[in-house]
Every structure is written in C-alpha cells, then in structure tokens.
C-alpha cells in the first residue's frame, strides 16, 4: 500500500502518547522492514508494522486511526525479537489499542454481531479480539 504522508495532517500528540504508554522510542525505528517480514498477519493488516512506525514518526494520526493493524496484531512478538533496534512493537500496538479503548471505541462492536454468531465464536477468541494484552 502506498503511504500518504502529508505535512497538513501532522498531529504529533499520538506519537507522544504512544511513546508514553508503551515506553518505546518509536523514533529509533530506521525502517529496515524486518518486523513486516516477520509478521504472520501481514496479509490481513492495512498497514505493516514498519508502516505503523513511520506513520507514528510523522504524526499521521488520522491514517493510524483507520488502520486495522493494532487490532489484527496477534501479539506474537516475532517482530520484537528480530527488530535490530530492540523495539517492542507489540507494546506499540497495545498502546494504539489502549488509546482507542479509552475513547470507548472497539474494533468490533459486540452489539453489532448477530446473537447466533456470538454463540458460535469461542469466548477466548472474542476476548483476545477486543482487548489482547490490554488491562
Ligand atoms: S524491525 Fe524495528 S527498526 Fe526495523 S522497521 Fe521494524 S520497528 Fe523499525
Ligand atoms: S506482534 Fe503483531 S505486529 Fe508483531 S509480528 Fe506479531 S502479529 Fe505482527
């Protein structure tokens, strides 16, 4: 996916908030792409992990707001163990989820699911789909 980074849409508050919550310095990412190559979910996500990092660096909050990546991320840590900068990318994804959850926004709204579907879905998958590591 081609990234659109615009000076007009820069909002640096999100980057600062993510760094505060995750404790990770996203500025250290130098865009090697190892995380994206390691990610088992990279065909399902709208932004690759590397792209999430650069969008944070450039304060592209609106694009990140629409990205499904933090919700699809399985918190498998493959990216983290291979990142040459030692960045804990799952923590960054968790911070992005947490910011949305604090606004009372879920990726999937339970109330929008059909009752039959809720009966069929494994509860553990639903919990991980909504909150993952977020406490
Ligand atoms: S592996 Fe680390 S340094 Fe490389 S793109 Fe991903 S986050 Fe950035
Ligand atoms: S922790 Fe998330 S972003 Fe990192 S490799 Fe696993 S699924 Fe991909």
XYZ file of N, CA and C in Angstrom, residues 36-87:
156
model
N 8.026 -6.229 9.468
C 6.971 -6.539 8.498
C 7.189 -7.912 7.879
N 8.465 -8.232 7.595
C 8.777 -9.541 7.018
C 8.540 -10.677 7.996
N 8.531 -10.380 9.285
C 8.359 -11.415 10.316
C 6.907 -11.588 10.732
N 6.067 -10.661 10.326
C 4.702 -10.637 10.869
C 3.790 -11.676 10.204
N 3.218 -12.589 10.991
C 2.342 -13.611 10.396
C 0.996 -13.044 9.930
N 0.709 -11.811 10.337
C -0.591 -11.222 9.990
C -0.473 -10.208 8.849
N 0.697 -10.158 8.192
C 0.923 -9.029 7.277
C 0.020 -9.021 6.036
N -0.699 -10.119 5.770
C -1.629 -10.069 4.631
C -2.998 -9.558 5.038
N -3.237 -9.494 6.333
C -4.557 -9.051 6.815
C -4.557 -7.587 7.265
N -3.402 -7.028 7.474
C -3.367 -5.684 8.062
C -3.318 -4.605 6.983
N -3.932 -3.474 7.293
C -3.948 -2.373 6.324
C -2.620 -1.618 6.314
N -1.899 -1.643 7.414
C -0.549 -1.079 7.467
C 0.372 -2.144 8.050
N 1.540 -2.309 7.445
C 2.533 -3.226 8.001
C 3.126 -2.609 9.268
N 3.723 -3.432 10.141
C 4.314 -2.859 11.363
C 5.289 -1.727 11.058
N 6.131 -1.922 10.042
C 7.074 -0.854 9.660
C 6.321 0.425 9.290
N 5.197 0.272 8.619
C 4.429 1.449 8.215
C 3.761 2.125 9.407
N 3.339 1.316 10.380
C 2.788 1.911 11.612
C 3.847 2.788 12.263
N 5.085 2.271 12.287
C 6.162 3.034 12.932
C 6.419 4.348 12.204
N 6.458 4.324 10.896
C 6.771 5.576 10.195
C 5.591 6.553 10.282
N 4.374 6.023 10.302
C 3.222 6.922 10.435
C 3.219 7.579 11.817
N 3.687 6.841 12.811
C 3.817 7.450 14.140
C 4.904 8.516 14.134
N 6.032 8.188 13.522
C 7.137 9.153 13.482
C 6.704 10.463 12.833
N 5.863 10.350 11.806
C 5.419 11.553 11.100
C 4.082 12.077 11.624
N 3.627 11.534 12.730
C 2.413 12.050 13.364
C 1.175 11.958 12.487
N 1.073 10.871 11.718
C -0.084 10.723 10.819
C -1.227 10.028 11.574
N -1.777 10.772 12.518
C -2.760 10.192 13.434
C -4.022 9.729 12.711
N -4.435 10.470 11.714
C -5.688 10.116 11.037
C -5.553 8.775 10.312
N -4.438 8.586 9.621
C -4.219 7.311 8.918
C -4.156 6.159 9.918
N -3.525 6.397 11.045
C -3.427 5.343 12.060
C -4.785 5.058 12.682
N -5.609 6.083 12.741
C -6.942 5.922 13.302
C -7.755 4.904 12.494
N -7.516 4.862 11.190
C -8.274 3.953 10.319
C -7.583 2.605 10.119
N -6.382 2.461 10.631
C -5.629 1.217 10.395
C -6.160 0.082 11.270
N -6.258 -1.100 10.682
C -6.721 -2.238 11.491
C -5.556 -2.966 12.165
N -4.340 -2.550 11.866
C -3.157 -3.295 12.322
C -3.108 -3.535 13.839
N -3.338 -2.520 14.670
C -3.257 -2.796 16.111
C -4.261 -3.861 16.562
N -5.376 -3.978 15.851
C -6.407 -4.946 16.250
C -6.129 -6.326 15.691
N -5.518 -6.373 14.523
C -5.218 -7.672 13.903
C -3.944 -8.271 14.507
N -3.058 -7.415 14.990
C -1.802 -7.892 15.604
C -2.105 -8.969 16.639
N -1.414 -10.101 16.497
C -1.671 -11.246 17.379
C -0.790 -11.225 18.627
N -0.025 -10.145 18.804
C 0.891 -10.047 19.944
C 1.815 -11.259 20.020
N 2.284 -11.698 18.851
C 3.110 -12.908 18.830
C 4.582 -12.632 19.149
N 4.978 -11.384 19.082
C 6.338 -10.929 19.404
C 7.411 -11.311 18.385
N 7.016 -11.878 17.235
C 8.030 -12.214 16.214
C 8.801 -10.983 15.781
N 8.086 -9.879 15.607
C 8.737 -8.643 15.159
C 9.733 -8.154 16.207
N 9.306 -8.218 17.452
C 10.124 -7.670 18.532
C 11.460 -8.409 18.643
N 11.420 -9.733 18.563
C 12.668 -10.488 18.767
C 13.643 -10.270 17.617
N 13.145 -9.813 16.464
C 14.046 -9.626 15.316
C 14.392 -8.168 15.053
N 13.752 -7.255 15.749
C 13.996 -5.831 15.478
C 15.429 -5.467 15.870
N 16.232 -4.981 14.926
C 17.614 -4.631 15.264
C 17.725 -3.469 16.243
N 16.655 -2.722 16.409
C 16.644 -1.614 17.364
C 16.087 -2.042 18.719
N 15.668 -3.306 18.830
C 15.132 -3.802 20.100
C 13.809 -3.176 20.469
N 13.064 -2.731 19.477
C 11.779 -2.087 19.786
C 10.712 -3.134 20.078
